Coordinates of C-alpha atoms and ligand atoms in Angstrom, one line a residue:
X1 CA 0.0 0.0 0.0
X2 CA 1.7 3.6 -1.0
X3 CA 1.6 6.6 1.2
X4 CA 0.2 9.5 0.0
X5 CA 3.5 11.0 -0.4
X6 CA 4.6 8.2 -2.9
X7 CA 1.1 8.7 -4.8
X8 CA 1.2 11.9 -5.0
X9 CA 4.6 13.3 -4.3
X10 CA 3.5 15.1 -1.1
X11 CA 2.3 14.0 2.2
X12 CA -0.7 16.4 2.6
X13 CA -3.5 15.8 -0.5
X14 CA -4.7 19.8 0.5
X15 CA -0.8 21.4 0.8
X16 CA -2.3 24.8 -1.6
X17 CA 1.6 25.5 -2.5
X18 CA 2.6 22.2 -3.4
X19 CA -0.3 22.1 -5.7
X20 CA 1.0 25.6 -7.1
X21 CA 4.5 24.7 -7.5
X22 CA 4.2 22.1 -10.2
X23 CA 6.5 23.3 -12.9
X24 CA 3.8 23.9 -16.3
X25 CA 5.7 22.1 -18.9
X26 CA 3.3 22.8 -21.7
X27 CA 3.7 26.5 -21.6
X28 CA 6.6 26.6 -24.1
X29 CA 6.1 22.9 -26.1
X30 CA 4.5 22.7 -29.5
X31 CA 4.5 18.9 -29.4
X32 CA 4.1 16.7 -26.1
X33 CA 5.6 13.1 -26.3
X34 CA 4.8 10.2 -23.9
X35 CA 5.9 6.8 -24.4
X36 CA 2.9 4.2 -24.7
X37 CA 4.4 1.3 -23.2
X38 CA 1.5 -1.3 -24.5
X39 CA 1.4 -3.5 -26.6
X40 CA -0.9 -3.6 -30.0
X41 CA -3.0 -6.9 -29.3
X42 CA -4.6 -8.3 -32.6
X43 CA -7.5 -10.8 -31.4
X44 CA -8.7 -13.6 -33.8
X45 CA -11.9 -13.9 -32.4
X46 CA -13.9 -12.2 -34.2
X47 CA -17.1 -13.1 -32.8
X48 CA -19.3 -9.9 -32.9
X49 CA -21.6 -9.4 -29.7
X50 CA -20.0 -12.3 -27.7
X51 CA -19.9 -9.4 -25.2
X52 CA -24.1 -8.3 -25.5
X53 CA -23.6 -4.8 -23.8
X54 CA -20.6 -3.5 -25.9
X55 CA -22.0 -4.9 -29.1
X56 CA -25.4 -2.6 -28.1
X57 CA -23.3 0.1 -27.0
X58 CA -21.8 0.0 -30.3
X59 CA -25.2 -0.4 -32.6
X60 CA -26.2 2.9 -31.0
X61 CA -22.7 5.0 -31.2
X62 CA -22.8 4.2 -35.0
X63 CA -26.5 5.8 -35.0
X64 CA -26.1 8.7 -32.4
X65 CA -23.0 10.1 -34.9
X66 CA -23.7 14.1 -35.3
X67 CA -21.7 16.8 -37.6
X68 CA -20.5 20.0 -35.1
X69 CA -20.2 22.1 -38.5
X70 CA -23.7 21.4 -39.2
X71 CA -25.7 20.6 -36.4
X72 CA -24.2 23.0 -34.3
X73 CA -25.6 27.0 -35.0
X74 CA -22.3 28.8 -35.3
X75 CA -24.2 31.9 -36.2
X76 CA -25.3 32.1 -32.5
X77 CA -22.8 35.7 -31.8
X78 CA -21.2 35.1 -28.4
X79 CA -20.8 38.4 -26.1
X80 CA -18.6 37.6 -23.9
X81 CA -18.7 40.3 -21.9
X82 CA -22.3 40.7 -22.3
X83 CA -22.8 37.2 -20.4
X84 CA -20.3 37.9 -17.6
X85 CA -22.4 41.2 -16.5
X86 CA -25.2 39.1 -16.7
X87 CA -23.7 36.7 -14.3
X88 CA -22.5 39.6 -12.0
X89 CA -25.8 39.3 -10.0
X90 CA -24.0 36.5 -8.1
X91 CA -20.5 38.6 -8.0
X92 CA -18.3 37.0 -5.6
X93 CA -17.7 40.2 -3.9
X94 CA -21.4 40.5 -2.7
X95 CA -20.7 37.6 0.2
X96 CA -17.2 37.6 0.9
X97 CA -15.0 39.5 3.1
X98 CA -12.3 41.1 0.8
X99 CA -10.8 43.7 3.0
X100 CA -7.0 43.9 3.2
X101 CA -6.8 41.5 -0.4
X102 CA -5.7 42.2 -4.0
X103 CA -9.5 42.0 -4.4
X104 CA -10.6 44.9 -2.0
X105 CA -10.4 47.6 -4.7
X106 CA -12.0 45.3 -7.7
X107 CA -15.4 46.7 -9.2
X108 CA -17.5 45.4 -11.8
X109 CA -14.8 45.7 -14.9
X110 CA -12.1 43.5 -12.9
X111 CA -14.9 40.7 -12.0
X112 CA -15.9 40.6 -15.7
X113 CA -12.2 40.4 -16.9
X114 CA -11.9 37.5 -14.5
X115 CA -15.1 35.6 -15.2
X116 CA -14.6 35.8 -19.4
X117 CA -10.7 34.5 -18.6
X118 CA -12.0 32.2 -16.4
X119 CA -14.0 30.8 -19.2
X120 CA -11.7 30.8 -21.7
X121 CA -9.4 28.6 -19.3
X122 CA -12.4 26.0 -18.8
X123 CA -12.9 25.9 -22.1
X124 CA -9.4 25.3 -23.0
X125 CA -9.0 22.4 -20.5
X126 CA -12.0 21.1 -21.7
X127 CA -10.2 21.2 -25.3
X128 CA -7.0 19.6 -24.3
X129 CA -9.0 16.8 -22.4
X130 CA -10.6 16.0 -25.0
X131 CA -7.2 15.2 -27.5
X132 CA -6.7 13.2 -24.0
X133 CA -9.5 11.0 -24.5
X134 CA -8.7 11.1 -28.2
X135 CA -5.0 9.1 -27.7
X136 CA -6.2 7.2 -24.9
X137 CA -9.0 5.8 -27.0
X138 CA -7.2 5.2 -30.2
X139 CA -4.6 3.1 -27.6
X140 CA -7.9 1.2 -26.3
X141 CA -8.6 0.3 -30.1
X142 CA -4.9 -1.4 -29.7
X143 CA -4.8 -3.1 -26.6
X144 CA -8.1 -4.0 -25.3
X145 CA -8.4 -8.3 -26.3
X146 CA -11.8 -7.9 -27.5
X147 CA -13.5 -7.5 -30.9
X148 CA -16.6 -5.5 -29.2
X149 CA -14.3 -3.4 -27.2
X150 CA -12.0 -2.5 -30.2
X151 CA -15.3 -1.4 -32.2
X152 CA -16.8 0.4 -29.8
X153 CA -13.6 2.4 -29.2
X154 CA -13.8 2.9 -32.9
X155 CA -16.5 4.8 -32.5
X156 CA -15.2 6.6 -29.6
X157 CA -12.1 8.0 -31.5
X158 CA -14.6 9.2 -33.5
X159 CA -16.4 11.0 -31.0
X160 CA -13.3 12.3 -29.2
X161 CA -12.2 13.8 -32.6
X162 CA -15.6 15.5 -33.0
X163 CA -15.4 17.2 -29.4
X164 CA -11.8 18.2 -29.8
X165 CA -12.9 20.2 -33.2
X166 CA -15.6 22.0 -32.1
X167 CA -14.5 23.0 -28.6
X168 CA -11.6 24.5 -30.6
X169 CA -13.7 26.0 -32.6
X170 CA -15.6 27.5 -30.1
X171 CA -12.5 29.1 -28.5
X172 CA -11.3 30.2 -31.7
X173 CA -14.6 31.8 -33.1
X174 CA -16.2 33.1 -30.1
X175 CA -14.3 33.5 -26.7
X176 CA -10.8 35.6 -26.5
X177 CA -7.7 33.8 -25.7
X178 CA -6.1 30.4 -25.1
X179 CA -4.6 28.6 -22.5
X180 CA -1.8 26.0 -21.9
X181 CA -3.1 22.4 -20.5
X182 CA -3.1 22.5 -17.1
X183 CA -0.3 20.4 -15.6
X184 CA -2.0 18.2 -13.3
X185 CA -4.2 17.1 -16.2
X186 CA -1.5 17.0 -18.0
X187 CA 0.8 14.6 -15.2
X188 CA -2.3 12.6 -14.8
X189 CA -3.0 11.8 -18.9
X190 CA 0.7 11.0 -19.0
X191 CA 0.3 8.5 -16.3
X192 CA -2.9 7.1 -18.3
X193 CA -0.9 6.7 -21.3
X194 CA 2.1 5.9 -20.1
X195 CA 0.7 2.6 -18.2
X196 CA 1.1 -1.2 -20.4
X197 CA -1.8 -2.3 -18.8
X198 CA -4.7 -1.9 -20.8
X199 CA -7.5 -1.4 -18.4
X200 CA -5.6 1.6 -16.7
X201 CA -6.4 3.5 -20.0
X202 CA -9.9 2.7 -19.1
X203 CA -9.9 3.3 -15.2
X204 CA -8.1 6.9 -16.0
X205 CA -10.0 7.8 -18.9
X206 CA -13.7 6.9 -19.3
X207 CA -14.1 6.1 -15.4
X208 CA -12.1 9.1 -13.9
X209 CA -11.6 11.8 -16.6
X210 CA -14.6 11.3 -18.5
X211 CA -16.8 11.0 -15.2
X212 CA -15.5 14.1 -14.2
X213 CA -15.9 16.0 -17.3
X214 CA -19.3 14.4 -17.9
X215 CA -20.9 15.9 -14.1
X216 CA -18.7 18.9 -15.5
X217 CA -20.2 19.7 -18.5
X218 CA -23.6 19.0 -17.1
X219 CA -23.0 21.8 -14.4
X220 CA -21.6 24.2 -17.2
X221 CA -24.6 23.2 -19.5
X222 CA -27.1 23.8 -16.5
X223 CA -25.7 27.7 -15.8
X224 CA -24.6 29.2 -19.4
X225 CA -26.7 31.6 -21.1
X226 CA -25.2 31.2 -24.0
X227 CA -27.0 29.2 -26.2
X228 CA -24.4 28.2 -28.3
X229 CA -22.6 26.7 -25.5
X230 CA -25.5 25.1 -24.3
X231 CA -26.0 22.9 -27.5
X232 CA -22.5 22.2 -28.3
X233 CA -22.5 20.6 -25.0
X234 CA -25.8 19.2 -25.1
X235 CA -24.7 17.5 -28.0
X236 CA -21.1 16.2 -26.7
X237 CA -22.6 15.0 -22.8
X238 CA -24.6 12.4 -25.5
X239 CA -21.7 10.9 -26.6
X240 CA -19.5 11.3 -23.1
X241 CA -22.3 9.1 -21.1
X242 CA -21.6 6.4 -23.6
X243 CA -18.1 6.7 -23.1
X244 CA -18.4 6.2 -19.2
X245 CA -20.5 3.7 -19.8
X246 CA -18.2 1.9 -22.7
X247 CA -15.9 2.0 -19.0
X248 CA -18.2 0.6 -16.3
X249 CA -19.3 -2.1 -19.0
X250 CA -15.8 -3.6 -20.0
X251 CA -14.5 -3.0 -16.5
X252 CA -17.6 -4.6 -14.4
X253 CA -16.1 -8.0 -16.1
X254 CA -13.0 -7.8 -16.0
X255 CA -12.2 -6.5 -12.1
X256 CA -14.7 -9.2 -10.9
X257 CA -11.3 -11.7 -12.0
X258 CA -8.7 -9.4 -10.3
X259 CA -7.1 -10.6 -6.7
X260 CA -7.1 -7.6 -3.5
X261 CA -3.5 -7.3 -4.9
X262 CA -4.2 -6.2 -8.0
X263 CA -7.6 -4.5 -7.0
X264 CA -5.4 -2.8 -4.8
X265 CA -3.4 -1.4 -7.7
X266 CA -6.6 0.5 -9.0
X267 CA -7.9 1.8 -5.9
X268 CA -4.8 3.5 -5.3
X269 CA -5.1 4.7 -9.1
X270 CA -8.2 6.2 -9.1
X271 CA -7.3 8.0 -6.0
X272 CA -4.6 9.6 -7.6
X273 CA -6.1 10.7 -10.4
X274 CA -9.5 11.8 -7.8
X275 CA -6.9 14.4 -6.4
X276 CA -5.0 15.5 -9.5
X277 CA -7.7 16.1 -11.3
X278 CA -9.1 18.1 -8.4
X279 CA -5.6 19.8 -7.9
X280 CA -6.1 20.6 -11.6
X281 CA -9.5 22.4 -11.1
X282 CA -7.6 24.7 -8.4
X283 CA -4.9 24.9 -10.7
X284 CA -5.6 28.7 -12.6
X285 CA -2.0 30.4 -12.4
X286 CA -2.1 31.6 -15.5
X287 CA -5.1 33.3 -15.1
X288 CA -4.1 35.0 -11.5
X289 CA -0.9 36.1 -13.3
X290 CA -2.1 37.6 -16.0
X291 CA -4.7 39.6 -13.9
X292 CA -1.7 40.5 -11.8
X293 CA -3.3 38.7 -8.6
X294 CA -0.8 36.1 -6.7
X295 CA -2.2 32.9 -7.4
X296 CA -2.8 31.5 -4.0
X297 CA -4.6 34.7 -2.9
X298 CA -7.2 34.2 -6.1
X299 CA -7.3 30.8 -5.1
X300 CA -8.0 30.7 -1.2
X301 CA -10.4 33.8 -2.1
X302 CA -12.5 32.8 -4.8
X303 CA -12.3 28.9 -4.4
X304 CA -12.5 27.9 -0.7
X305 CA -15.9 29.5 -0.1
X306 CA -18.4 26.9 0.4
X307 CA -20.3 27.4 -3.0
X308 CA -17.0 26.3 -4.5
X309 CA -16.6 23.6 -1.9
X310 CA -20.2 22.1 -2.8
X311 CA -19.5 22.0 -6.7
X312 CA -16.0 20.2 -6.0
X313 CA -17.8 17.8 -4.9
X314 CA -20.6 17.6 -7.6
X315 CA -17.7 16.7 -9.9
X316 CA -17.5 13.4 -8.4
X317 CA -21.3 12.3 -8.7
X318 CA -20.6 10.3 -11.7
X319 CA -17.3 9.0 -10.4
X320 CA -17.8 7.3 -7.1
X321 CA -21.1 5.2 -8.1
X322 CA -19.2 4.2 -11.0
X323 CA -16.2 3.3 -9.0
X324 CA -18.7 1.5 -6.2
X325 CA -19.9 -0.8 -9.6
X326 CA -17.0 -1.3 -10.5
X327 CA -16.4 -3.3 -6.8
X328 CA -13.5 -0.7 -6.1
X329 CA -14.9 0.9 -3.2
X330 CA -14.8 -2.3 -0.4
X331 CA -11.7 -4.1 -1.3
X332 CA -8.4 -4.3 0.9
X333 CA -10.8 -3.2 4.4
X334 CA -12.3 -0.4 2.2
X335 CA -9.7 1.5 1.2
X336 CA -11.2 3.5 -1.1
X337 CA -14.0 4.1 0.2
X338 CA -12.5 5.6 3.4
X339 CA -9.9 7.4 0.8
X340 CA -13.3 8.8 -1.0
X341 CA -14.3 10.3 2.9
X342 CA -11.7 11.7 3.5
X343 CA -11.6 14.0 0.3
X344 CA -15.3 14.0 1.1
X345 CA -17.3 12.7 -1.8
X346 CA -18.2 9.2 -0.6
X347 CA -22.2 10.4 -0.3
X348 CA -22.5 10.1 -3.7
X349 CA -21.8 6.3 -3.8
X350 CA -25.8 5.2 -4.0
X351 CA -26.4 7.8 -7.1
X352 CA -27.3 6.4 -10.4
X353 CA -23.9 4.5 -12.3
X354 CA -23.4 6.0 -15.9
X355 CA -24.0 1.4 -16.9
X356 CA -27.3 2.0 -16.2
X357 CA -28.1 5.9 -16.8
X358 CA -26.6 6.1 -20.3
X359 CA -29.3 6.3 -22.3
X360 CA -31.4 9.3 -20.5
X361 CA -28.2 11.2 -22.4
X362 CA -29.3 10.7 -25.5
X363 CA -30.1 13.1 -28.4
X364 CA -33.6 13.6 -28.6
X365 CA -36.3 15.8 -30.5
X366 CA -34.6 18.7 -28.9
X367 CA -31.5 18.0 -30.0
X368 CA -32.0 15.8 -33.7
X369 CA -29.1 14.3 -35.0
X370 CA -28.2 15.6 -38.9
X371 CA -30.4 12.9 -41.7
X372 CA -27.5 12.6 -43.6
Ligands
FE2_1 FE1 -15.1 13.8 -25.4
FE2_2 FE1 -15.4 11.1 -24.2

């Protein structure tokens, strides 16, 4: 069993400046290399539905395929600024107490200059997850053993190239200004990749990333006023809770084999990647430093109020019932599942699993897919 310390290369999970102090190696790369340490598994059973869930899984992906250029109205014009004042009702400034901070003098103009970077951060994070999902996936196609799996994933490289496109195009077209990829998304997709076994590219990806961005884009979805926004993800959540699903599905069988040995190898797993990726949702240097605020102040000020406390924790609703189906919660005296309480999000274990909820995702007369 590893201390925290070896999982996470410091021995408190919450330590704000250790979080801040990872090094962003992105910032001045064009290209990012990892070495994929799998190997390419060619299967010669070529039975197609031996594995009934995939096989339906798959039927439906190659019908639920959508077009962003076309089915997505980029004519929508996005104001920026326009939103942000809008969302000023609820500035931060009405409920906390900013005397003696950077934030003490702000007004309306600095709160709006922070809420349209903020979003053009999200959205680029959301963009470089999404060419995560795209490699992992492609890597799934080569290593998972069987013919369903390797289909479906088909499908999902498909998919991942779709989002990628038009959440670039999104940030291109209508928001103002990029960001690097964050690098605790970044550490933890290079773990993901990195790993030869292939149902770590699952447990990372579709269980832990994807269930995060999934609850994620359902918040975002929930509070934008921009319409555009609001179908692009509509649209994108459809395919995501197949993806999660694609996960609990191929998992479910294969973890019922594994010994508490090697179930202990993927509880500690998804615990890592449960705090990077919530290190990486802290993780907004860049945008403190270019609105000239020191990073930790910004942070403790605008992100340890209980508002943000509450929707840390949302991010995990898809996560932890997942995990618990997966039979990754109770092994090894519970391990997990007292790691899960101690970050506090183990509530959310009896909540619907993305196996079962796919389908209540799916495009509907609201949302038609493109008759072509
Ligand atoms: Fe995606
Ligand atoms: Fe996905």
């Amino acid at each position: 069993m590893s201390t925290t310390e070896e999982m996470l290369g410091r021995s408190d999970a919450n330590d704000l400046d250790a979080i801040l102090a990872v090094e962003n190696v992105h910032i001045n790369e064009t290209i990012h290399a990892v070495k994929d340490n799998a190997e390419a598994i060619f299967t010669w059973d070529y039975e197609k539905g031996a594995r009934p869930a995939l096989n339906k899984l798959y039927e439906k992906a190659k019908k639920s395929q959508w077009n962003g250029e076309v089915d997505l109205d980029w004519s929508i014009d996005v104001d920026q600024e326009k939103l942000a004042i809008a969302g000023l009702q609820q500035a931060p400034g009405d409920e906390l107490d900013l005397k003696g901070t950077a934030f003490e003098k702000w007004g309306d103009d600095e709160w709006v200059k922070l809420d349209i970077e903020m979003q053009n951060w999200a959205l680029s994070q959301f963009m470089h997850g999404e060419q995560g999902a795209l490699i992992c996936t492609a890597k799934i196609v080569e290593t998972v053993p069987w013919i369903d799996a390797k289909y479906y994933a088909s499908t999902q490289v498909m998919d991942e190239a779709r989002h990628v496109e038009v959440f670039a195009k999104y940030l291109d077209e209508k928001l103002s200004g990029h960001y690097v990829m964050n690098p605790h998304l970044g550490l933890l997709l290079d773990d993901i990749i990195n790993d030869s076994r292939w149902d770590m590219t699952y447990l990372g990806m579709q269980i832990m990333v994807e269930g995060l961005a999934l609850a994620a884009f359902g918040f975002m979805h929930q509070m934008t006023e921009d319409p555009l926004l609001k179908q692009l993800l509509r649209y994108v959540m459809s395919d995501e809770a197949r993806h999660v699903a694609f996960g609990v599905l191929s998992l479910k069988e294969y973890y019922a084999e594994l010994s508490d040995a090697e179930m202990m190898e993927r509880q500690e797993f998804a615990f890592e990647a449960a705090v990077r990726m919530r290190d990486r949702m802290l993780f907004q240097r860049e945008v403190w430093e270019k609105l000239g605020v020191d990073p930790r102040e910004g942070i403790e000020i605008t992100r340890m109020t209980p508002e943000s406390e509450m929707f840390m924790q949302l991010l995990f609703t898809k996560i932890v019932p997942n995990c618990k189906k997966l039979g990754l919660l109770d092994p090894n005296d519970g391990w997990l599942r007292k790691k899960f309480g101690e970050i506090g999000v183990i509530q959310f274990e009896d909540w619907a699993d993305t196996g079962s909820e796919y389908d209540s995702f799916a495009l509907g007369e609201d949302t038609p897919v493109a008759a072509s």
